[in-house]
PDB file of N, CA, C and O in Angstrom:
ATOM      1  N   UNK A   1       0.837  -1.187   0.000  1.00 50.00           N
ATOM      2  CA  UNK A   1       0.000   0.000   0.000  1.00 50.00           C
ATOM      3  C   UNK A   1       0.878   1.245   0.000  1.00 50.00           C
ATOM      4  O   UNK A   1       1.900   1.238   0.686  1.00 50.00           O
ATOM      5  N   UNK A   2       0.535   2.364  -0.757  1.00 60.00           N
ATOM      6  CA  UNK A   2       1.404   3.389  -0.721  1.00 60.00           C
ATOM      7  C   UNK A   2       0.497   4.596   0.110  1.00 60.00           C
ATOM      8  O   UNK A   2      -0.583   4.370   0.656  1.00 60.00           O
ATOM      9  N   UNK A   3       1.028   5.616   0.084  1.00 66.00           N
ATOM     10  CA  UNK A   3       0.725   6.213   0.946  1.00 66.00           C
ATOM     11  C   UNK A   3      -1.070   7.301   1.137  1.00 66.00           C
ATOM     12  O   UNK A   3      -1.541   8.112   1.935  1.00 66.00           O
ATOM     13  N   UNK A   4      -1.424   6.723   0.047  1.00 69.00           N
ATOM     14  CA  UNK A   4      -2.619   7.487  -1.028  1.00 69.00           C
ATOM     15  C   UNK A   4      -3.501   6.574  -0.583  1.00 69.00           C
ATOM     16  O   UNK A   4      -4.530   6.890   0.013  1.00 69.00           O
ATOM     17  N   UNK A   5      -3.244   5.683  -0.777  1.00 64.00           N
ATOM     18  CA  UNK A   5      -4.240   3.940  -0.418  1.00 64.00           C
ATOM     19  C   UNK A   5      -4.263   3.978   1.053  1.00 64.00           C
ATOM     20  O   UNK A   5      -5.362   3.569   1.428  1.00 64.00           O
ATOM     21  N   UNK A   6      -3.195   4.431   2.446  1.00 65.00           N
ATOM     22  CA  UNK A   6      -3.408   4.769   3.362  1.00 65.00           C
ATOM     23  C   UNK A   6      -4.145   6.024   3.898  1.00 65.00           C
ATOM     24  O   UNK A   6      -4.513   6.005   5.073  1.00 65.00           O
ATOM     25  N   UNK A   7      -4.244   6.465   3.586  1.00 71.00           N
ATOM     26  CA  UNK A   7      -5.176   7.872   3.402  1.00 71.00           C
ATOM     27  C   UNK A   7      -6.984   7.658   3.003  1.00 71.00           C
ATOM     28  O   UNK A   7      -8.089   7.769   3.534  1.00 71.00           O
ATOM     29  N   UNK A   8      -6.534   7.396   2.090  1.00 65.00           N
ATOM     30  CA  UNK A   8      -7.930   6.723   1.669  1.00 65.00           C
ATOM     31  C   UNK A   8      -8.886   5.850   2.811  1.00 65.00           C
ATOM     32  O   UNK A   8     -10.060   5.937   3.171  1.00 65.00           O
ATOM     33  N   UNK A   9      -7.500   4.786   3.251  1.00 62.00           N
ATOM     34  CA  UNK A   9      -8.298   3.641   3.905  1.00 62.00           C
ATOM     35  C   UNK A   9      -8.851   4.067   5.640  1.00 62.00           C
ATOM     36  O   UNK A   9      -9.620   3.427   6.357  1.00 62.00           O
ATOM     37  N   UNK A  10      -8.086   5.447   5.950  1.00 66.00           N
ATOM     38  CA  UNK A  10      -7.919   5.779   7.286  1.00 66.00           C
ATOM     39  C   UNK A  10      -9.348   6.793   7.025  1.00 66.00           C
ATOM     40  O   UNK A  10     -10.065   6.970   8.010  1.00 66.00           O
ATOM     41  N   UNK A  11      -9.649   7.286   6.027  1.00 67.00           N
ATOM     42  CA  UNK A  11     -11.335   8.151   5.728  1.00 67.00           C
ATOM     43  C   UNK A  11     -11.738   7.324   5.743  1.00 67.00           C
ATOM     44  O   UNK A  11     -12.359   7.190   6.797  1.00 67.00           O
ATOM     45  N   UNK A  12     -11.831   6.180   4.886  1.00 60.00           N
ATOM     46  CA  UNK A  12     -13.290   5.065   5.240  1.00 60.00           C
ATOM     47  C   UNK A  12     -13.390   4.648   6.276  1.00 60.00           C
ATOM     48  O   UNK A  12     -14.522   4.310   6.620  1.00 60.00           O
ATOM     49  N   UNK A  13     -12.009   4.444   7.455  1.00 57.00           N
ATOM     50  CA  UNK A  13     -12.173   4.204   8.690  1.00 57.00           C
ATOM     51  C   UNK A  13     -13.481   4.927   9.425  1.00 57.00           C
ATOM     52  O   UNK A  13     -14.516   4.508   9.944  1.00 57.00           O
ATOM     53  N   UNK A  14     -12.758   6.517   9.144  1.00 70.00           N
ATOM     54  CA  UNK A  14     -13.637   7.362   9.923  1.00 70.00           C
ATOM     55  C   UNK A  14     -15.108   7.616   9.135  1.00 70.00           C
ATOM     56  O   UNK A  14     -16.067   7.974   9.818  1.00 70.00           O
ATOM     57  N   UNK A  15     -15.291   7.386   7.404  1.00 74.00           N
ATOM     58  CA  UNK A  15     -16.994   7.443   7.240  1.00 74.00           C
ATOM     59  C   UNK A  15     -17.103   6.216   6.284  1.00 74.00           C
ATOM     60  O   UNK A  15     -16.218   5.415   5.981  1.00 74.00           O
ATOM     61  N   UNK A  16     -18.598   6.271   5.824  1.00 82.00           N
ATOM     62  CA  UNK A  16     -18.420   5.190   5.167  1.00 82.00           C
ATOM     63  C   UNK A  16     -17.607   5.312   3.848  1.00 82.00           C
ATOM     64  O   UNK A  16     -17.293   6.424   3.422  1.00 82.00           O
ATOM     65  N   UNK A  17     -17.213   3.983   3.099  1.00 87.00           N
ATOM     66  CA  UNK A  17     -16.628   4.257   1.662  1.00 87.00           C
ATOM     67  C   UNK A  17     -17.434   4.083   0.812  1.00 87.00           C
ATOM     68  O   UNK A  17     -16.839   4.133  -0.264  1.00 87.00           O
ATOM     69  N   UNK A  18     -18.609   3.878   0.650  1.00 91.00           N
ATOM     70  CA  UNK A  18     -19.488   4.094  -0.108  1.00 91.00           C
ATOM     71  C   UNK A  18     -20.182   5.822  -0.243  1.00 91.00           C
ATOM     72  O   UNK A  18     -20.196   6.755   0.559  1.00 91.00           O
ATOM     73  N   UNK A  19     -20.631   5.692  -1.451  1.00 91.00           N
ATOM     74  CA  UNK A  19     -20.608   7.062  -2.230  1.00 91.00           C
ATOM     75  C   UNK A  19     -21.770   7.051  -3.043  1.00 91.00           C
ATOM     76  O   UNK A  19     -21.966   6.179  -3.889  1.00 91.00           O
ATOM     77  N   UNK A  20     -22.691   8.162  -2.772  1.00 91.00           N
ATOM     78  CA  UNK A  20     -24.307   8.153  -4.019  1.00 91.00           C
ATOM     79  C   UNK A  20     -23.531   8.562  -4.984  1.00 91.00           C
ATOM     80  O   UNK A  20     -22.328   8.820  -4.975  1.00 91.00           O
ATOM     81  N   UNK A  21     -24.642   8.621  -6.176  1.00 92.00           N
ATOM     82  CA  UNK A  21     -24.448   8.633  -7.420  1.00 92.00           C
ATOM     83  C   UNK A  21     -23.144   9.784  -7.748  1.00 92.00           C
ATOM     84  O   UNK A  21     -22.000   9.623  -8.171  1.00 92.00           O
ATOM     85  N   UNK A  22     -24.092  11.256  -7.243  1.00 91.00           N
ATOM     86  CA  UNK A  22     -23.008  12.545  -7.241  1.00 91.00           C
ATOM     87  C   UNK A  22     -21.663  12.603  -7.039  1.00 91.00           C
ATOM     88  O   UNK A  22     -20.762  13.045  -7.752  1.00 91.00           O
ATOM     89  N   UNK A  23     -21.655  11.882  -5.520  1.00 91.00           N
ATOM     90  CA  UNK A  23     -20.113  11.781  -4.989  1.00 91.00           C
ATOM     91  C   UNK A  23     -19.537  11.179  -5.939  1.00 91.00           C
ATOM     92  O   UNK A  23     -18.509  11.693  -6.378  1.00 91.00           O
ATOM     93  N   UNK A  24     -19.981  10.041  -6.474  1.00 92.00           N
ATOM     94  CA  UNK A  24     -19.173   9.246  -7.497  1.00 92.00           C
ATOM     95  C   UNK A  24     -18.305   9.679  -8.650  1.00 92.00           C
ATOM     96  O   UNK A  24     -17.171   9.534  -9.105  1.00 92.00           O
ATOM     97  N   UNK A  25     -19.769  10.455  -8.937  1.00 92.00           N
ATOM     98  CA  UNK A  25     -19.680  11.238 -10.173  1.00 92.00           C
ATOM     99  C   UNK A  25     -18.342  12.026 -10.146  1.00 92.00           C
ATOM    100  O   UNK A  25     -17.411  11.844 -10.930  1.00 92.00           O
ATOM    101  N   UNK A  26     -18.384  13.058  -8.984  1.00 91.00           N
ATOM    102  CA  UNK A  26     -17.302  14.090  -8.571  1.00 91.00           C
ATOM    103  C   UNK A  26     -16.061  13.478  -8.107  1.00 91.00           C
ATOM    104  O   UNK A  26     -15.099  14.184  -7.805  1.00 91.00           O
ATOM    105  N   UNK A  27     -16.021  11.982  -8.019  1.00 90.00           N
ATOM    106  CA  UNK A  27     -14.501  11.423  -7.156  1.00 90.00           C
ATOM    107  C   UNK A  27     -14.016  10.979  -8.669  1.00 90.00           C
ATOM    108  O   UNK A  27     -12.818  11.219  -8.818  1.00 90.00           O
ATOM    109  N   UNK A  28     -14.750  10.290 -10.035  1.00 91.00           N
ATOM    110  CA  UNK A  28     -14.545   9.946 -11.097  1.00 91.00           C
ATOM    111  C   UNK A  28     -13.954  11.479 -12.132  1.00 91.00           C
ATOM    112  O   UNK A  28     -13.087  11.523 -13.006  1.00 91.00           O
ATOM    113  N   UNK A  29     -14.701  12.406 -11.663  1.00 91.00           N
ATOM    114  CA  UNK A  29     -14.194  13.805 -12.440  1.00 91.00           C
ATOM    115  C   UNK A  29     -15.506  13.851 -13.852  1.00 91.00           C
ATOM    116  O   UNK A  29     -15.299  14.513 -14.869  1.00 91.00           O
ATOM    117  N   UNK A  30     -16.664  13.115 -13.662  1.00 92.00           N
ATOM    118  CA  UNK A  30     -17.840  12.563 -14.585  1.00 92.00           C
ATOM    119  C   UNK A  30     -18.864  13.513 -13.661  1.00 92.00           C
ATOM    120  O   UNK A  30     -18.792  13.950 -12.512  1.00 92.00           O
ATOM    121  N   UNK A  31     -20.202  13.649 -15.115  1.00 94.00           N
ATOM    122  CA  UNK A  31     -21.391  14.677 -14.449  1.00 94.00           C
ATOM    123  C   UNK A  31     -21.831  13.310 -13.712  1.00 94.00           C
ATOM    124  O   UNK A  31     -21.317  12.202 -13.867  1.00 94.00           O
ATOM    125  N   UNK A  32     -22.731  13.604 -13.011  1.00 92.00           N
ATOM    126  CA  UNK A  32     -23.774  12.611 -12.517  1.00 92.00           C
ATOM    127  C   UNK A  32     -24.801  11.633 -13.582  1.00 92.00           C
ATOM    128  O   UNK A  32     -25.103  10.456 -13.385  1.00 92.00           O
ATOM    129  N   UNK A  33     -25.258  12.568 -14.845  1.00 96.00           N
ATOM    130  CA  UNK A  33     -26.338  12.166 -15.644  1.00 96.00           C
ATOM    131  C   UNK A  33     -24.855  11.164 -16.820  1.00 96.00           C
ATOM    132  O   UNK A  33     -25.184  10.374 -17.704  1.00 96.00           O
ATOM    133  N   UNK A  34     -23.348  11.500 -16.484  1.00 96.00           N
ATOM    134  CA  UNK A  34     -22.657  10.287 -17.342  1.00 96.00           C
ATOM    135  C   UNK A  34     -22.661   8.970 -16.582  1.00 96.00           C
ATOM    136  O   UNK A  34     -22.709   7.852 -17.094  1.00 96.00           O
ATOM    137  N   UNK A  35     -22.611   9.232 -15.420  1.00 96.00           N
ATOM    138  CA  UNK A  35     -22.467   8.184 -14.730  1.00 96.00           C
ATOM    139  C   UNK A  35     -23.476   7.338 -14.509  1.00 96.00           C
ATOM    140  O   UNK A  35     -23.248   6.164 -14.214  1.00 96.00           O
ATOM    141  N   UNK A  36     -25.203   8.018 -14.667  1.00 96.00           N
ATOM    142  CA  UNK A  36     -26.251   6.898 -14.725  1.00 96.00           C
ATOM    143  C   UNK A  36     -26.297   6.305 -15.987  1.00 96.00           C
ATOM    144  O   UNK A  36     -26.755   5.191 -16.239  1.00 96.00           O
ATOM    145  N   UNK A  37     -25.821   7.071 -16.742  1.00 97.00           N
ATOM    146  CA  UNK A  37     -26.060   6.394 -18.333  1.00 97.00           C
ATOM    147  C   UNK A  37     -25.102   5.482 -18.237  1.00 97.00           C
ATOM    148  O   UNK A  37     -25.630   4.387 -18.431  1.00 97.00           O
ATOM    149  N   UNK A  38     -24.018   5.373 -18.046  1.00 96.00           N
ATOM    150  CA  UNK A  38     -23.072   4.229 -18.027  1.00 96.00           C
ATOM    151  C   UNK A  38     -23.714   2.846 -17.087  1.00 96.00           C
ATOM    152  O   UNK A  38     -23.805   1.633 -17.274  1.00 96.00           O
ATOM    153  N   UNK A  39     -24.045   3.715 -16.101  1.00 96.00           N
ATOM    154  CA  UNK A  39     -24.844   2.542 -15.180  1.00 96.00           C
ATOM    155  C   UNK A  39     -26.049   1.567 -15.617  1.00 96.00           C
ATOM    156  O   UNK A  39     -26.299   0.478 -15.101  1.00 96.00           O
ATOM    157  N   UNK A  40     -26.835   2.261 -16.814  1.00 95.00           N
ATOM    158  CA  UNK A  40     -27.920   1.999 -17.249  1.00 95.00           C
ATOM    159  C   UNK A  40     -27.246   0.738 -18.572  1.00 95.00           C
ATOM    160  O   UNK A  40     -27.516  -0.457 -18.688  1.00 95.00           O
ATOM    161  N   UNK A  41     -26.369   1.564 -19.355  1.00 96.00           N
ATOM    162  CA  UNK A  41     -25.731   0.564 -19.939  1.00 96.00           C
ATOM    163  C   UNK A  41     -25.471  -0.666 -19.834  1.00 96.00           C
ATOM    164  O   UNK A  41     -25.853  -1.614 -20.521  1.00 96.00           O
ATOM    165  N   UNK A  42     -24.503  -0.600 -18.546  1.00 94.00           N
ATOM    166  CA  UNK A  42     -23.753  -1.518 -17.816  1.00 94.00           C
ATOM    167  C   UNK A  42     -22.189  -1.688 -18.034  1.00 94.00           C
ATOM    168  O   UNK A  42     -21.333  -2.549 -17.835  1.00 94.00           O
ATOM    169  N   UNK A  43     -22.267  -0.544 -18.494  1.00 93.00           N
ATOM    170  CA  UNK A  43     -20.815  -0.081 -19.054  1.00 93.00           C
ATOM    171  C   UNK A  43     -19.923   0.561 -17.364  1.00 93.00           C
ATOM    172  O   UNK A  43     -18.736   0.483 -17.050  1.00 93.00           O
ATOM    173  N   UNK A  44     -20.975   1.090 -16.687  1.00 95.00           N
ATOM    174  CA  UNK A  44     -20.280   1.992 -15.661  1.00 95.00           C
ATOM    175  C   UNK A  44     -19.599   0.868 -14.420  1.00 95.00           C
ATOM    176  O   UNK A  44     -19.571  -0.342 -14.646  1.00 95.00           O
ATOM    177  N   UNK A  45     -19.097   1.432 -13.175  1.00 96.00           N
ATOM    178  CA  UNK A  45     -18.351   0.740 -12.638  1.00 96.00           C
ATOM    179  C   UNK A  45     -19.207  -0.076 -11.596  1.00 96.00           C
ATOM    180  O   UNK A  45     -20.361   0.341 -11.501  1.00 96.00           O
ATOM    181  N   UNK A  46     -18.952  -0.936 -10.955  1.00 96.00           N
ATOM    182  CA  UNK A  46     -19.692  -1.843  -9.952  1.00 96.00           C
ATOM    183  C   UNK A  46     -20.573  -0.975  -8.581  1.00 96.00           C
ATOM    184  O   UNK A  46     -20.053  -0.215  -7.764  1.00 96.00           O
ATOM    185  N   UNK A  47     -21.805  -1.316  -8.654  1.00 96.00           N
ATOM    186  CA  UNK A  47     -22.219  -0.497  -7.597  1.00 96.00           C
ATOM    187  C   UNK A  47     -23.466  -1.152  -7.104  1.00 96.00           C
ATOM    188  O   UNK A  47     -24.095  -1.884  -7.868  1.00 96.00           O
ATOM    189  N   UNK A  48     -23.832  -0.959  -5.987  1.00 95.00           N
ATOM    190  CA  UNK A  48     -24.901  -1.876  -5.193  1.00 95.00           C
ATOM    191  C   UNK A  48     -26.030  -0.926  -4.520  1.00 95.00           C
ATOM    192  O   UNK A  48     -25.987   0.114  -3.863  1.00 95.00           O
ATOM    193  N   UNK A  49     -27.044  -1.761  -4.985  1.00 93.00           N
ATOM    194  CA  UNK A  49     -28.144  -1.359  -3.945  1.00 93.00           C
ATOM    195  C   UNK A  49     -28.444  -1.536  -2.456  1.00 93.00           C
ATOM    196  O   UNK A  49     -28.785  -2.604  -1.948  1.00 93.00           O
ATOM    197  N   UNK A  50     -28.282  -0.388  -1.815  1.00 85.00           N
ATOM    198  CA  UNK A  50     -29.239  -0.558  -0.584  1.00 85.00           C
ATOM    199  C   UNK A  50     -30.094   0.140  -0.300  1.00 85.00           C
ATOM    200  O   UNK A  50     -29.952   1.320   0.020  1.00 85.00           O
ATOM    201  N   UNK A  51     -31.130  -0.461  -0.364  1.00 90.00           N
ATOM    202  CA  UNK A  51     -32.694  -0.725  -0.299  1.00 90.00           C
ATOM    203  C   UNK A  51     -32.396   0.427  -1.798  1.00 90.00           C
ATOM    204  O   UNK A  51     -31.490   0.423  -2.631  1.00 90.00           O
ATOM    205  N   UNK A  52     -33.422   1.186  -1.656  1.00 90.00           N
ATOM    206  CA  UNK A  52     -33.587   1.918  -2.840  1.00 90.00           C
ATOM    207  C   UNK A  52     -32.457   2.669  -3.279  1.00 90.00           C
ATOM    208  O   UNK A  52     -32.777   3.275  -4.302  1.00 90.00           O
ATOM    209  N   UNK A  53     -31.320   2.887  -2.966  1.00 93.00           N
ATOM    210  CA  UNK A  53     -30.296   3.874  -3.140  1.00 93.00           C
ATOM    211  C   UNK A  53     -29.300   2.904  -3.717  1.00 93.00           C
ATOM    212  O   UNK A  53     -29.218   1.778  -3.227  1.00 93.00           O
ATOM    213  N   UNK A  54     -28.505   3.283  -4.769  1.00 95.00           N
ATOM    214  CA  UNK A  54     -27.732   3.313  -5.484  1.00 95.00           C
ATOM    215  C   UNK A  54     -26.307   3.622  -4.531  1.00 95.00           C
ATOM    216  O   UNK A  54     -26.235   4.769  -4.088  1.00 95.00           O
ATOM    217  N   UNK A  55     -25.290   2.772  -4.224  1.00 95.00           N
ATOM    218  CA  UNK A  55     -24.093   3.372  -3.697  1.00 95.00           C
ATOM    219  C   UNK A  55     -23.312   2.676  -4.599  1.00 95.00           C
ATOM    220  O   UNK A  55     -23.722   1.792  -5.351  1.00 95.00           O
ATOM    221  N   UNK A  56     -21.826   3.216  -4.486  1.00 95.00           N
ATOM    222  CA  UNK A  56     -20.631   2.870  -5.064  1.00 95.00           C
ATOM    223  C   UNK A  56     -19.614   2.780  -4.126  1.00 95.00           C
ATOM    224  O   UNK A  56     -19.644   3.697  -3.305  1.00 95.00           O
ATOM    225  N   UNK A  57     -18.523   1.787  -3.951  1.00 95.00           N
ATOM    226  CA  UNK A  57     -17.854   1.672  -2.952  1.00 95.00           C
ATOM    227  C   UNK A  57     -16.484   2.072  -3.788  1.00 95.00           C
ATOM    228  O   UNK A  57     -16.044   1.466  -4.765  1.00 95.00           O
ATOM    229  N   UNK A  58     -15.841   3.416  -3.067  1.00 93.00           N
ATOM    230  CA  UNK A  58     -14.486   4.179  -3.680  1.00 93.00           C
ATOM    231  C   UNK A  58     -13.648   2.881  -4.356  1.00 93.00           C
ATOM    232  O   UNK A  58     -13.332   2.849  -5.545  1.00 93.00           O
ATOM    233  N   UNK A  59     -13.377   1.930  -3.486  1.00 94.00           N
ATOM    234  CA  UNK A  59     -12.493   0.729  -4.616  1.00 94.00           C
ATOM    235  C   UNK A  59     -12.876   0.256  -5.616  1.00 94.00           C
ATOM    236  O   UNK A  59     -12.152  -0.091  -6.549  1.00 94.00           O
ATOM    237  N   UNK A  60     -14.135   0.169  -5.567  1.00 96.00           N
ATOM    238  CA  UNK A  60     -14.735  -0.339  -7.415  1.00 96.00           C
ATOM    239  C   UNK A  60     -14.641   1.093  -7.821  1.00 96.00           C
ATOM    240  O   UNK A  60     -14.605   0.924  -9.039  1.00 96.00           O
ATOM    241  N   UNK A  61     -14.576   2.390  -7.655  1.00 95.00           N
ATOM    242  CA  UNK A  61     -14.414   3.447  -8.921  1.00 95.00           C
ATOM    243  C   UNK A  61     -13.052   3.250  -9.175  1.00 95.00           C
ATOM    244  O   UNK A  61     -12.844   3.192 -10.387  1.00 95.00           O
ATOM    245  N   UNK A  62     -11.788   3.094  -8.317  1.00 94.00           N
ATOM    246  CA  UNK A  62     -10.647   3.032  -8.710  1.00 94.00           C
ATOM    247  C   UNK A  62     -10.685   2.315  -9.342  1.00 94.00           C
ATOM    248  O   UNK A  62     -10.709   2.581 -10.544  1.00 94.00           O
ATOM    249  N   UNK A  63     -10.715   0.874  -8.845  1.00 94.00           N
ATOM    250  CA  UNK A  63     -10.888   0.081 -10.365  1.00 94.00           C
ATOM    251  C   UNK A  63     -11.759  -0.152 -11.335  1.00 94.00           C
ATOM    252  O   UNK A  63     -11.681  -1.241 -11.904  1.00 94.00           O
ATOM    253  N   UNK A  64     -12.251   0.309 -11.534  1.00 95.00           N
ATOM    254  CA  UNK A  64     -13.079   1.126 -12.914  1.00 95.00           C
ATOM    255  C   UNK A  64     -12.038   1.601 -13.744  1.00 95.00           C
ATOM    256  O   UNK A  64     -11.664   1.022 -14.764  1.00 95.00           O
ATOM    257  N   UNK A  65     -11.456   2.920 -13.192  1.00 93.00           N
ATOM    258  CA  UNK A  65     -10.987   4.082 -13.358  1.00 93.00           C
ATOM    259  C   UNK A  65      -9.545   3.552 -13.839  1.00 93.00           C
ATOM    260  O   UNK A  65      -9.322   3.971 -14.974  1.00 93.00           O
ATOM    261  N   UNK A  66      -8.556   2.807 -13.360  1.00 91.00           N
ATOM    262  CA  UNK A  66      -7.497   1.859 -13.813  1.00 91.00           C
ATOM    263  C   UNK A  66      -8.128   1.102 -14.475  1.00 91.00           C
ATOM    264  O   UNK A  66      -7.210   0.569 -15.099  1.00 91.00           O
ATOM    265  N   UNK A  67      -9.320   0.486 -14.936  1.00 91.00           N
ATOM    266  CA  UNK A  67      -9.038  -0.404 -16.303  1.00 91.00           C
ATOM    267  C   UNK A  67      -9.474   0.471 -17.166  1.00 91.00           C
ATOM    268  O   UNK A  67      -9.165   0.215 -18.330  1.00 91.00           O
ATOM    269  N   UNK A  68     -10.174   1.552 -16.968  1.00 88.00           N
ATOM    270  CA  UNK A  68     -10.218   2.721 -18.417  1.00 88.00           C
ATOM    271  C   UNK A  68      -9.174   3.475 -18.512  1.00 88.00           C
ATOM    272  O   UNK A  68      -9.494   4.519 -19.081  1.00 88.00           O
ATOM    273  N   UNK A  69      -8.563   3.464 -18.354  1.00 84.00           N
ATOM    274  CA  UNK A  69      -7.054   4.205 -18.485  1.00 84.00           C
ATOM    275  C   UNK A  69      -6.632   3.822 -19.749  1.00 84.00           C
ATOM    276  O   UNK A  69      -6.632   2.746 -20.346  1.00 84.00           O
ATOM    277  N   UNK A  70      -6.171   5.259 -20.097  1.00 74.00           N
ATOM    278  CA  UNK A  70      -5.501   4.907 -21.944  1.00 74.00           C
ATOM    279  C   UNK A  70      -4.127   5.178 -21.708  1.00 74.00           C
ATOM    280  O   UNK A  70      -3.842   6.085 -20.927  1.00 74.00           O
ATOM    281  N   UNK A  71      -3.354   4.611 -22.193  1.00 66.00           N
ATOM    282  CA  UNK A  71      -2.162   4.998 -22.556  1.00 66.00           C
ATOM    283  C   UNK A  71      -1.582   6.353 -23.260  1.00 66.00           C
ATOM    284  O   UNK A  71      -1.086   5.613 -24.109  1.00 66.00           O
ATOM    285  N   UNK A  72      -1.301   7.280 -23.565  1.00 58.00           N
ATOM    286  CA  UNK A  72      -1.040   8.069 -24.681  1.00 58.00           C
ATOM    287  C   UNK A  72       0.168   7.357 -25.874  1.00 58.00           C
ATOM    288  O   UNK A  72       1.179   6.672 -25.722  1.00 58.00           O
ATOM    289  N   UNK A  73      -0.524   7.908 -27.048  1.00 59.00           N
ATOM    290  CA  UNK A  73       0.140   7.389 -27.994  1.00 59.00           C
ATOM    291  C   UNK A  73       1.662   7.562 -28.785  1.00 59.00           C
ATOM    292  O   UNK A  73       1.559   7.861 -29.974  1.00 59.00           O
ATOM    293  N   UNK A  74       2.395   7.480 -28.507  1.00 57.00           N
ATOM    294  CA  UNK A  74       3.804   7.434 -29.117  1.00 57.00           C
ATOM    295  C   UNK A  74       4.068   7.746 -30.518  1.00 57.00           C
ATOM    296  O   UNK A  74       3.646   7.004 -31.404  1.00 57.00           O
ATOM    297  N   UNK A  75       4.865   8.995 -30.817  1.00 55.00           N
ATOM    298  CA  UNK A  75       4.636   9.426 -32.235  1.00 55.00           C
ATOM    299  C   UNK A  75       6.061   8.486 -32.671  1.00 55.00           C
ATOM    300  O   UNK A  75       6.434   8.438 -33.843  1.00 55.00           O
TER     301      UNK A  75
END
């Protein structure tokens, strides 16, 4: 773990790591209305219901977010 992943893990200590739609939206750098459409797809990243609410737990956006990662291209 580096020191980012400790940080991280010491906030979820103190709240939860789950995140509504918005937060998501805003921790991804995505509007909210990209992130339901992806969700609707099934294109977007892993996220669970409780009871009626939609959450996302910060480690499934990271990894989301690392397998969409592009490379830049090399001239």
């Amino acid at each position: 773990m580096d020191g980012d992943d400790i940080d991280r893990a010491s906030s979820a200590k103190r709240g939860s790591p789950f995140l509504n739609t918005e937060q998501a939206a805003a921790w991804l750098g995505l509007s909210s209305r990209s992130l339901k459409r992806l969700r609707v797809r099934g294109d977007g990243p892993v996220f669970r219901r409780h009871c009626r609410f939609v959450q996302y737990h910060i480690d499934d956006l990271d990894a989301w977010s690392r397998a969409h990662s592009a490379r830049g291209i090399r001239p």
